Amino acid sequence: VNRQSLISAAIGLVLAASVYCLLHRTALGRQMRAGADNARGAAIAGIPVQRVQFATFVLAGALAGIAGVMTLHGAGLMFSSAVPLTVTSLGGAIMFGLNRPLHAFLGGIVIGIVESLCAGFAPSHLATLLPLAFIFAVLAAKALRGGEMAGGRA
């Protein structure tokens, strides 16, 4: 494990904990959760839904920018690396839940472990395919057993 990976992991943990605290311990977080659950009901309750949505998108953009900088310094990026990175990132987040930041972070950790194991032990022509197959298998198993997919409503 190199120094940059440890720094990135520490920053990721701090950011995940910060988002958790924001969502569960602040008025803005309650407004975000209320607006996400029922925008019309939140507006009726007096929550400025459009302003809260704007703040949410700004926060998401800032987090994505930080993640991009950490990825750039850790692994380097090329123009063609965006699609596989996006697919595996979304797959990891969806596996454990988009509506819970710590679960999405855990999904990213699991996908990172699977990718590392595949890069180290799988044949080179399968190293890219196996993490995607893992994501597919987990999501298919959830769908077949009737489990709620991430972001679904009850």
N, CA, C and O atoms as a DFTB+ gen file, in Angstrom:
616 C
 N C O
     1  1       0.852      -1.173       0.000
     2  2       0.000       0.000       0.000
     3  2       0.898       1.238       0.000
     4  3       1.749       1.412       0.873
     5  1       0.688       2.076      -0.987
     6  2       1.531       3.268      -1.062
     7  2       0.920       4.436      -0.274
     8  3      -0.230       4.389       0.162
     9  1       1.717       5.455      -0.114
    10  2       1.325       6.618       0.689
    11  2       0.105       7.334       0.109
    12  3      -0.778       7.758       0.853
    13  1       0.055       7.467      -1.216
    14  2      -1.064       8.151      -1.861
    15  2      -2.378       7.411      -1.615
    16  3      -3.414       8.048      -1.423
    17  1      -2.351       6.085      -1.618
    18  2      -3.567       5.311      -1.359
    19  2      -4.058       5.535       0.061
    20  3      -5.261       5.661       0.287
    21  1      -3.144       5.587       1.016
    22  2      -3.542       5.839       2.403
    23  2      -4.135       7.231       2.567
    24  3      -5.123       7.410       3.279
    25  1      -3.538       8.208       1.915
    26  2      -4.060       9.575       1.977
    27  2      -5.453       9.635       1.353
    28  3      -6.359      10.258       1.906
    29  1      -5.621       8.989       0.205
    30  2      -6.928       8.975      -0.461
    31  2      -7.973       8.278       0.394
    32  3      -9.107       8.747       0.494
    33  1      -7.603       7.156       1.016
    34  2      -8.540       6.443       1.881
    35  2      -8.925       7.300       3.081
    36  3     -10.094       7.333       3.467
    37  1      -7.967       7.985       3.667
    38  2      -8.259       8.848       4.817
    39  2      -9.176       9.997       4.411
    40  3     -10.127      10.317       5.124
    41  1      -8.895      10.609       3.280
    42  2      -9.756      11.698       2.801
    43  2     -11.156      11.162       2.519
    44  3     -12.145      11.813       2.857
    45  1     -11.249      10.001       1.913
    46  2     -12.554       9.397       1.636
    47  2     -13.341       9.115       2.900
    48  3     -14.540       9.387       2.958
    49  1     -12.681       8.573       3.915
    50  2     -13.355       8.311       5.182
    51  2     -13.825       9.596       5.854
    52  3     -14.935       9.655       6.383
    53  1     -12.983      10.617       5.832
    54  2     -13.362      11.904       6.428
    55  2     -14.552      12.508       5.686
    56  3     -15.482      13.019       6.310
    57  1     -14.523      12.449       4.360
    58  2     -15.637      13.003       3.579
    59  2     -16.918      12.209       3.795
    60  3     -17.993      12.795       3.921
    61  1     -16.818      10.870       3.839
    62  2     -18.010      10.050       4.072
    63  2     -18.603      10.343       5.446
    64  3     -19.821      10.462       5.585
    65  1     -17.751      10.460       6.458
    66  2     -18.240      10.789       7.798
    67  2     -18.852      12.190       7.830
    68  3     -19.853      12.419       8.508
    69  1     -18.252      13.117       7.102
    70  2     -18.781      14.487       7.050
    71  2     -20.157      14.523       6.393
    72  3     -21.059      15.210       6.871
    73  1     -20.317      13.786       5.300
    74  2     -21.624      13.739       4.632
    75  2     -22.654      13.086       5.542
    76  3     -23.798      13.535       5.611
    77  1     -22.254      12.030       6.237
    78  2     -23.168      11.377       7.182
    79  2     -23.619      12.370       8.255
    80  3     -24.809      12.483       8.548
    81  1     -22.661      13.081       8.832
    82  2     -23.004      14.077       9.868
    83  2     -23.879      15.181       9.298
    84  3     -24.822      15.626       9.952
    85  1     -23.576      15.624       8.088
    86  2     -24.398      16.654       7.456
    87  2     -25.831      16.170       7.298
    88  3     -26.771      16.895       7.624
    89  1     -26.002      14.949       6.800
    90  2     -27.344      14.442       6.529
    91  2     -28.139      14.123       7.789
    92  3     -29.363      14.252       7.791
    93  1     -27.471      13.711       8.852
    94  2     -28.191      13.222      10.026
    95  2     -28.111      14.122      11.251
    96  3     -28.759      13.844      12.261
    97  1     -27.325      15.199      11.180
    98  2     -27.167      16.017      12.379
    99  2     -27.377      17.513      12.129
   100  3     -27.165      18.321      13.033
   101  1     -27.786      17.888      10.928
   102  2     -27.996      19.306      10.653
   103  2     -29.394      19.539      10.080
   104  3     -30.044      18.621       9.579
   105  1     -29.831      20.783      10.171
   106  2     -31.134      21.145       9.605
   107  2     -31.115      20.985       8.083
   108  3     -32.093      20.525       7.494
   109  1     -30.004      21.366       7.449
   110  2     -29.909      21.203       5.997
   111  2     -30.039      19.732       5.618
   112  3     -30.701      19.401       4.635
   113  1     -29.417      18.855       6.385
   114  2     -29.509      17.421       6.113
   115  2     -30.933      16.908       6.234
   116  3     -31.382      16.112       5.410
   117  1     -31.646      17.361       7.258
   118  2     -33.056      16.968       7.392
   119  2     -33.865      17.474       6.213
   120  3     -34.737      16.771       5.701
   121  1     -33.574      18.704       5.780
   122  2     -34.280      19.249       4.625
   123  2     -33.950      18.457       3.362
   124  3     -34.831      18.210       2.538
   125  1     -32.681      18.056       3.205
   126  2     -32.295      17.253       2.042
   127  2     -33.032      15.921       2.034
   128  3     -33.554      15.495       1.003
   129  1     -33.069      15.271       3.184
   130  2     -33.744      13.975       3.258
   131  2     -35.244      14.112       3.044
   132  3     -35.862      13.264       2.400
   133  1     -35.830      15.176       3.582
   134  2     -37.265      15.393       3.398
   135  2     -37.587      15.676       1.934
   136  3     -38.557      15.152       1.387
   137  1     -36.765      16.508       1.312
   138  2     -36.985      16.820      -0.104
   139  2     -36.786      15.621      -1.008
   140  3     -37.475      15.481      -2.019
   141  1     -35.846      14.755      -0.653
   142  2     -35.611      13.551      -1.449
   143  2     -36.742      12.549      -1.287
   144  3     -37.097      11.843      -2.231
   145  1     -37.303      12.490      -0.097
   146  2     -38.370      11.528       0.168
   147  2     -39.695      11.977      -0.442
   148  3     -40.410      11.175      -1.043
   149  1     -40.020      13.261      -0.287
   150  2     -41.292      13.771      -0.791
   151  2     -41.154      15.277      -0.995
   152  3     -41.362      16.058      -0.066
   153  1     -40.805      15.674      -2.203
   154  2     -40.549      17.090      -2.493
   155  2     -41.787      17.945      -2.275
   156  3     -41.695      19.045      -1.731
   157  1     -42.930      17.452      -2.691
   158  2     -44.161      18.233      -2.529
   159  2     -44.500      18.412      -1.048
   160  3     -44.865      19.507      -0.619
   161  1     -44.380      17.353      -0.283
   162  2     -44.649      17.442       1.158
   163  2     -43.663      18.368       1.855
   164  3     -44.039      19.114       2.759
   165  1     -42.402      18.322       1.436
   166  2     -41.395      19.213       2.023
   167  2     -41.717      20.672       1.710
   168  3     -41.569      21.544       2.567
   169  1     -42.154      20.931       0.488
   170  2     -42.510      22.303       0.112
   171  2     -43.708      22.790       0.923
   172  3     -43.753      23.946       1.342
   173  1     -44.670      21.908       1.138
   174  2     -45.843      22.279       1.938
   175  2     -45.431      22.578       3.381
   176  3     -46.017      23.435       4.041
   177  1     -44.408      21.853       3.860
   178  2     -43.927      22.062       5.230
   179  2     -43.063      23.309       5.352
   180  3     -42.624      23.647       6.452
   181  1     -42.813      23.996       4.249
   182  2     -42.066      25.244       4.297
   183  2     -40.588      25.115       3.985
   184  3     -39.829      26.063       4.189
   185  1     -40.177      23.987       3.506
   186  2     -38.767      23.789       3.144
   187  2     -38.546      24.360       1.742
   188  3     -39.295      24.032       0.822
   189  1     -37.534      25.206       1.566
   190  2     -37.250      25.746       0.222
   191  2     -36.589      24.660      -0.646
   192  3     -35.363      24.593      -0.743
   193  1     -37.406      23.829      -1.261
   194  2     -36.935      22.621      -1.948
   195  2     -35.942      22.950      -3.056
   196  3     -34.924      22.269      -3.181
   197  1     -36.206      23.964      -3.857
   198  2     -35.296      24.281      -4.957
   199  2     -33.933      24.725      -4.433
   200  3     -32.902      24.365      -5.002
   201  1     -33.922      25.495      -3.368
   202  2     -32.651      25.919      -2.782
   203  2     -31.887      24.727      -2.195
   204  3     -30.667      24.635      -2.326
   205  1     -32.615      23.827      -1.554
   206  2     -31.993      22.635      -0.978
   207  2     -31.460      21.734      -2.095
   208  3     -30.370      21.176      -1.973
   209  1     -32.216      21.591      -3.172
   210  2     -31.739      20.793      -4.316
   211  2     -30.485      21.416      -4.920
   212  3     -29.554      20.702      -5.293
   213  1     -30.457      22.724      -5.018
   214  2     -29.269      23.405      -5.541
   215  2     -28.070      23.138      -4.637
   216  3     -26.983      22.828      -5.124
   217  1     -28.262      23.257      -3.325
   218  2     -27.170      22.997      -2.383
   219  2     -26.699      21.553      -2.486
   220  3     -25.505      21.277      -2.372
   221  1     -27.630      20.637      -2.701
   222  2     -27.280      19.222      -2.854
   223  2     -26.428      19.006      -4.089
   224  3     -25.431      18.287      -4.036
   225  1     -26.805      19.616      -5.198
   226  2     -26.026      19.468      -6.429
   227  2     -24.651      20.122      -6.308
   228  3     -23.673      19.599      -6.842
   229  1     -24.563      21.242      -5.621
   230  2     -23.263      21.883      -5.406
   231  2     -22.376      20.971      -4.559
   232  3     -21.199      20.786      -4.867
   233  1     -22.937      20.407      -3.500
   234  2     -22.178      19.488      -2.650
   235  2     -21.733      18.252      -3.433
   236  3     -20.588      17.817      -3.311
   237  1     -22.633      17.691      -4.231
   238  2     -22.280      16.520      -5.026
   239  2     -21.184      16.851      -6.033
   240  3     -20.279      16.044      -6.250
   241  1     -21.257      18.021      -6.645
   242  2     -20.214      18.439      -7.581
   243  2     -18.874      18.619      -6.899
   244  3     -17.835      18.252      -7.448
   245  1     -18.896      19.190      -5.692
   246  2     -17.639      19.362      -4.946
   247  2     -17.043      18.011      -4.577
   248  3     -15.835      17.812      -4.699
   249  1     -17.876      17.088      -4.129
   250  2     -17.380      15.752      -3.789
   251  2     -16.836      15.027      -5.022
   252  3     -15.814      14.346      -4.946
   253  1     -17.520      15.176      -6.152
   254  2     -17.032      14.556      -7.387
   255  2     -15.711      15.173      -7.824
   256  3     -14.827      14.468      -8.309
   257  1     -15.573      16.474      -7.657
   258  2     -14.309      17.131      -7.988
   259  2     -13.165      16.648      -7.113
   260  3     -12.060      16.413      -7.601
   261  1     -13.431      16.501      -5.822
   262  2     -12.400      15.981      -4.918
   263  2     -12.027      14.552      -5.304
   264  3     -10.848      14.196      -5.324
   265  1     -13.033      13.738      -5.609
   266  2     -12.764      12.358      -6.029
   267  2     -11.944      12.329      -7.317
   268  3     -11.047      11.498      -7.462
   269  1     -12.243      13.222      -8.242
   270  2     -11.479      13.288      -9.487
   271  2     -10.028      13.664      -9.256
   272  3      -9.127      13.089      -9.867
   273  1      -9.801      14.619      -8.384
   274  2      -8.424      15.027      -8.073
   275  2      -7.677      13.879      -7.396
   276  3      -6.512      13.628      -7.704
   277  1      -8.351      13.177      -6.465
   278  2      -7.690      12.053      -5.801
   279  2      -7.376      10.937      -6.791
   280  3      -6.318      10.314      -6.704
   281  1      -8.274      10.680      -7.720
   282  2      -8.034       9.663      -8.741
   283  2      -6.904      10.081      -9.664
   284  3      -6.058       9.264     -10.028
   285  1      -6.887      11.333     -10.038
   286  2      -5.838      11.845     -10.910
   287  2      -4.464      11.670     -10.276
   288  3      -3.524      11.240     -10.944
   289  1      -4.341      11.999      -9.002
   290  2      -3.051      11.884      -8.321
   291  2      -2.702      10.438      -7.998
   292  3      -1.525      10.085      -7.933
   293  1      -3.714       9.595      -7.795
   294  2      -3.453       8.218      -7.418
   295  2      -3.147       7.308      -8.589
   296  3      -2.220       6.501      -8.520
   297  1      -3.909       7.426      -9.660
   298  2      -3.773       6.483     -10.760
   299  2      -3.521       7.149     -12.101
   300  3      -3.096       6.490     -13.050
   301  1      -3.773       8.418     -12.190
   302  2      -3.667       9.091     -13.476
   303  2      -4.927       8.848     -14.290
   304  3      -5.593       7.827     -14.114
   305  1      -5.250       9.744     -15.150
   306  2      -6.441       9.620     -15.984
   307  2      -6.100       9.951     -17.422
   308  3      -5.209      10.748     -17.719
   309  1      -6.845       9.307     -18.296
   310  2      -6.784       9.629     -19.717
   311  2      -8.221       9.894     -20.163
   312  3      -9.170       9.619     -19.429
   313  1      -8.365      10.422     -21.354
   314  2      -9.699      10.720     -21.859
   315  2     -10.552       9.454     -21.924
   316  3     -11.747       9.500     -21.635
   317  1      -9.955       8.337     -22.299
   318  2     -10.709       7.099     -22.482
   319  2     -11.007       6.369     -21.180
   320  3     -11.708       5.357     -21.210
   321  1     -10.507       6.835     -20.037
   322  2     -10.727       6.118     -18.781
   323  2     -12.019       6.525     -18.075
   324  3     -12.330       5.981     -17.015
   325  1     -12.764       7.449     -18.625
   326  2     -13.958       7.953     -17.936
   327  2     -15.082       6.929     -17.880
   328  3     -15.694       6.764     -16.825
   329  1     -15.376       6.239     -18.967
   330  2     -16.519       5.321     -18.986
   331  2     -16.320       4.136     -18.044
   332  3     -17.206       3.881     -17.228
   333  1     -15.209       3.398     -18.107
   334  2     -15.060       2.285     -17.155
   335  2     -15.053       2.748     -15.705
   336  3     -15.596       2.068     -14.835
   337  1     -14.452       3.883     -15.442
   338  2     -14.415       4.412     -14.080
   339  2     -15.824       4.762     -13.603
   340  3     -16.174       4.488     -12.455
   341  1     -16.622       5.359     -14.467
   342  2     -17.992       5.712     -14.114
   343  2     -18.842       4.473     -13.886
   344  3     -19.607       4.414     -12.924
   345  1     -18.715       3.489     -14.756
   346  2     -19.525       2.271     -14.627
   347  2     -19.204       1.545     -13.328
   348  3     -20.117       1.145     -12.606
   349  1     -17.929       1.369     -13.021
   350  2     -17.585       0.667     -11.784
   351  2     -17.946       1.497     -10.550
   352  3     -18.354       0.940      -9.531
   353  1     -17.803       2.799     -10.628
   354  2     -18.162       3.651      -9.482
   355  2     -19.657       3.591      -9.197
   356  3     -20.066       3.417      -8.049
   357  1     -20.464       3.734     -10.229
   358  2     -21.913       3.658     -10.032
   359  2     -22.340       2.269      -9.593
   360  3     -23.211       2.120      -8.736
   361  1     -21.726       1.256     -10.184
   362  2     -22.057      -0.117      -9.790
   363  2     -21.755      -0.373      -8.332
   364  3     -22.554      -0.988      -7.625
   365  1     -20.610       0.096      -7.878
   366  2     -20.257      -0.070      -6.471
   367  2     -21.207       0.660      -5.547
   368  3     -21.576       0.140      -4.494
   369  1     -21.601       1.849      -5.928
   370  2     -22.535       2.617      -5.096
   371  2     -23.923       1.990      -5.093
   372  3     -24.575       1.939      -4.050
   373  1     -24.379       1.515      -6.238
   374  2     -25.715       0.943      -6.345
   375  2     -25.815      -0.382      -5.589
   376  3     -26.872      -0.713      -5.051
   377  1     -24.718      -1.137      -5.547
   378  2     -24.755      -2.442      -4.883
   379  2     -25.224      -2.347      -3.444
   380  3     -26.017      -3.178      -3.001
   381  1     -24.761      -1.365      -2.712
   382  2     -25.077      -1.274      -1.298
   383  2     -26.027      -0.137      -0.957
   384  3     -26.479      -0.043       0.184
   385  1     -26.337       0.718      -1.903
   386  2     -27.355       1.722      -1.635
   387  2     -26.926       3.137      -1.949
   388  3     -25.992       3.665      -1.346
   389  1     -27.612       3.745      -2.892
   390  2     -27.336       5.138      -3.238
   391  2     -27.903       6.095      -2.208
   392  3     -27.426       7.222      -2.079
   393  1     -28.924       5.655      -1.470
   394  2     -29.564       6.571      -0.536
   395  2     -28.867       6.626       0.817
   396  3     -29.318       7.347       1.706
   397  1     -27.783       5.883       0.993
   398  2     -27.010       5.930       2.236
   399  2     -25.542       6.096       1.888
   400  3     -24.933       5.181       1.334
   401  1     -24.966       7.240       2.200
   402  2     -23.600       7.535       1.778
   403  2     -22.561       6.535       2.289
   404  3     -21.641       6.174       1.555
   405  1     -22.697       6.089       3.526
   406  2     -21.712       5.149       4.049
   407  2     -21.822       3.789       3.366
   408  3     -20.815       3.107       3.175
   409  1     -23.041       3.391       2.997
   410  2     -23.209       2.136       2.267
   411  2     -22.626       2.253       0.863
   412  3     -22.005       1.313       0.367
   413  1     -22.823       3.395       0.223
   414  2     -22.233       3.609      -1.103
   415  2     -20.713       3.605      -1.011
   416  3     -20.038       3.074      -1.893
   417  1     -20.172       4.195       0.051
   418  2     -18.722       4.185       0.264
   419  2     -18.233       2.754       0.457
   420  3     -17.190       2.380      -0.079
   421  1     -18.978       1.947       1.221
   422  2     -18.631       0.539       1.410
   423  2     -18.647      -0.209       0.078
   424  3     -17.786      -1.052      -0.176
   425  1     -19.627       0.101      -0.770
   426  2     -19.670      -0.514      -2.102
   427  2     -18.431      -0.176      -2.910
   428  3     -17.901      -1.029      -3.623
   429  1     -17.968       1.054      -2.805
   430  2     -16.736       1.445      -3.496
   431  2     -15.523       0.699      -2.968
   432  3     -14.644       0.306      -3.735
   433  1     -15.477       0.505      -1.649
   434  2     -14.372      -0.255      -1.055
   435  2     -14.394      -1.698      -1.554
   436  3     -13.353      -2.244      -1.920
   437  1     -15.571      -2.315      -1.571
   438  2     -15.686      -3.706      -2.032
   439  2     -15.255      -3.823      -3.492
   440  3     -14.519      -4.745      -3.846
   441  1     -15.702      -2.904      -4.337
   442  2     -15.303      -2.948      -5.748
   443  2     -13.803      -2.734      -5.879
   444  3     -13.161      -3.375      -6.712
   445  1     -13.237      -1.852      -5.079
   446  2     -11.780      -1.657      -5.104
   447  2     -11.038      -2.926      -4.742
   448  3     -10.029      -3.256      -5.366
   449  1     -11.527      -3.646      -3.734
   450  2     -10.898      -4.913      -3.346
   451  2     -11.024      -5.941      -4.460
   452  3     -10.063      -6.637      -4.785
   453  1     -12.225      -6.032      -5.047
   454  2     -12.426      -6.986      -6.146
   455  2     -11.515      -6.642      -7.323
   456  3     -10.910      -7.536      -7.914
   457  1     -11.411      -5.359      -7.668
   458  2     -10.532      -4.960      -8.774
   459  2      -9.076      -5.288      -8.470
   460  3      -8.351      -5.749      -9.351
   461  1      -8.643      -5.060      -7.246
   462  2      -7.255      -5.356      -6.879
   463  2      -6.978      -6.851      -6.944
   464  3      -5.939      -7.269      -7.453
   465  1      -7.896      -7.653      -6.434
   466  2      -7.720      -9.100      -6.487
   467  2      -7.688      -9.601      -7.927
   468  3      -6.885     -10.465      -8.279
   469  1      -8.572      -9.048      -8.754
   470  2      -8.601      -9.465     -10.168
   471  2      -7.323      -9.047     -10.886
   472  3      -6.795      -9.806     -11.699
   473  1      -6.826      -7.858     -10.596
   474  2      -5.592      -7.391     -11.235
   475  2      -4.406      -8.245     -10.813
   476  3      -3.477      -8.453     -11.594
   477  1      -4.435      -8.741      -9.576
   478  2      -3.307      -9.514      -9.080
   479  2      -3.353     -10.986      -9.422
   480  3      -2.308     -11.605      -9.619
   481  1      -4.549     -11.563      -9.498
   482  2      -4.645     -13.014      -9.625
   483  2      -5.312     -13.506     -10.901
   484  3      -5.080     -14.644     -11.310
   485  1      -6.137     -12.677     -11.545
   486  2      -6.842     -13.124     -12.751
   487  2      -5.958     -12.905     -13.978
   488  3      -5.068     -12.055     -13.963
   489  1      -6.204     -13.668     -15.033
   490  2      -5.492     -13.408     -16.289
   491  2      -5.757     -11.979     -16.762
   492  3      -6.834     -11.434     -16.522
   493  1      -4.797     -11.386     -17.420
   494  2      -4.891      -9.978     -17.788
   495  2      -6.097      -9.660     -18.660
   496  3      -6.655      -8.567     -18.565
   497  1      -6.506     -10.600     -19.508
   498  2      -7.650     -10.318     -20.378
   499  2      -8.979     -10.361     -19.608
   500  3     -10.000      -9.925     -20.139
   501  1      -8.989     -10.876     -18.373
   502  2     -10.211     -10.920     -17.572
   503  2     -10.216      -9.904     -16.436
   504  3     -11.238      -9.731     -15.771
   505  1      -9.106      -9.237     -16.205
   506  2      -8.981      -8.341     -15.054
   507  2      -9.976      -7.179     -15.104
   508  3     -10.407      -6.703     -14.054
   509  1     -10.342      -6.721     -16.276
   510  2     -11.312      -5.639     -16.401
   511  2     -12.739      -6.174     -16.357
   512  3     -13.640      -5.505     -15.852
   513  1     -12.943      -7.365     -16.879
   514  2     -14.280      -7.936     -16.975
   515  2     -14.809      -8.438     -15.633
   516  3     -15.993      -8.260     -15.344
   517  1     -13.981      -9.048     -14.820
   518  2     -14.454      -9.697     -13.600
   519  2     -15.091      -8.744     -12.584
   520  3     -16.111      -9.112     -12.002
   521  1     -14.555      -7.542     -12.334
   522  2     -15.268      -6.638     -11.415
   523  2     -16.662      -6.258     -11.923
   524  3     -17.601      -6.140     -11.135
   525  1     -16.795      -6.066     -13.234
   526  2     -18.111      -5.746     -13.799
   527  2     -19.043      -6.941     -13.688
   528  3     -20.234      -6.776     -13.425
   529  1     -18.511      -8.152     -13.886
   530  2     -19.319      -9.360     -13.718
   531  2     -19.750      -9.515     -12.261
   532  3     -20.861      -9.969     -11.988
   533  1     -18.886      -9.144     -11.332
   534  2     -19.229      -9.186      -9.908
   535  2     -20.384      -8.236      -9.609
   536  3     -21.333      -8.607      -8.918
   537  1     -20.305      -7.010     -10.128
   538  2     -21.390      -6.039      -9.930
   539  2     -22.692      -6.595     -10.500
   540  3     -23.737      -6.536      -9.852
   541  1     -22.620      -7.134     -11.715
   542  2     -23.807      -7.697     -12.359
   543  2     -24.388      -8.829     -11.525
   544  3     -25.603      -8.896     -11.338
   545  1     -23.539      -9.721     -11.020
   546  2     -24.012     -10.861     -10.235
   547  2     -24.702     -10.407      -8.944
   548  3     -25.745     -10.944      -8.573
   549  1     -24.121      -9.427      -8.271
   550  2     -24.726      -8.939      -7.026
   551  2     -26.072      -8.277      -7.308
   552  3     -27.045      -8.528      -6.597
   553  1     -26.134      -7.443      -8.327
   554  2     -27.397      -6.766      -8.650
   555  2     -28.446      -7.762      -9.145
   556  3     -29.625      -7.625      -8.819
   557  1     -28.032      -8.762      -9.927
   558  2     -28.975      -9.786     -10.396
   559  2     -29.496     -10.611      -9.225
   560  3     -30.684     -10.930      -9.179
   561  1     -28.629     -10.959      -8.282
   562  2     -29.067     -11.723      -7.109
   563  2     -30.062     -10.916      -6.286
   564  3     -31.045     -11.467      -5.791
   565  1     -29.819      -9.619      -6.133
   566  2     -30.765      -8.761      -5.409
   567  2     -32.118      -8.734      -6.108
   568  3     -33.160      -8.825      -5.459
   569  1     -32.100      -8.610      -7.428
   570  2     -33.351      -8.533      -8.180
   571  2     -34.104      -9.864      -8.138
   572  3     -35.331      -9.877      -8.036
   573  1     -33.379     -10.981      -8.215
   574  2     -34.030     -12.289      -8.237
   575  2     -34.651     -12.661      -6.895
   576  3     -35.691     -13.319      -6.854
   577  1     -34.030     -12.252      -5.814
   578  2     -34.604     -12.597      -4.512
   579  2     -35.598     -11.543      -4.044
   580  3     -36.115     -11.625      -2.930
   581  1     -35.861     -10.566      -4.881
   582  2     -36.882      -9.565      -4.562
   583  2     -36.403      -8.490      -3.631
   584  3     -37.215      -7.763      -3.058
   585  1     -35.098      -8.366      -3.461
   586  2     -34.558      -7.318      -2.599
   587  2     -34.738      -5.961      -3.226
   588  3     -34.780      -5.828      -4.449
   589  1     -34.844      -4.949      -2.383
   590  2     -35.013      -3.590      -2.892
   591  2     -33.711      -3.130      -3.521
   592  3     -32.641      -3.260      -2.927
   593  1     -33.811      -2.597      -4.712
   594  2     -32.643      -2.036      -5.368
   595  2     -32.393      -0.662      -4.774
   596  3     -33.311      -0.033      -4.248
   597  1     -31.169      -0.198      -4.855
   598  2     -30.803       1.075      -4.278
   599  2     -31.633       2.195      -4.873
   600  3     -31.816       2.279      -6.088
   601  1     -32.124       3.042      -4.010
   602  2     -32.887       4.184      -4.465
   603  2     -34.365       3.892      -4.661
   604  3     -35.139       4.797      -4.973
   605  1     -34.769       2.626      -4.479
   606  2     -36.155       2.267      -4.668
   607  2     -37.035       2.805      -3.542
   608  3     -36.557       3.057      -2.436
   609  1     -38.279       2.970      -3.823
   610  2     -39.239       3.445      -2.829
   611  2     -40.033       2.258      -2.298
   612  3     -40.288       1.292      -3.016
   613  1     -40.413       2.347      -1.045
   614  2     -41.201       1.267      -0.432
   615  2     -42.649       1.359      -0.859
   616  3     -43.468       0.538      -0.447
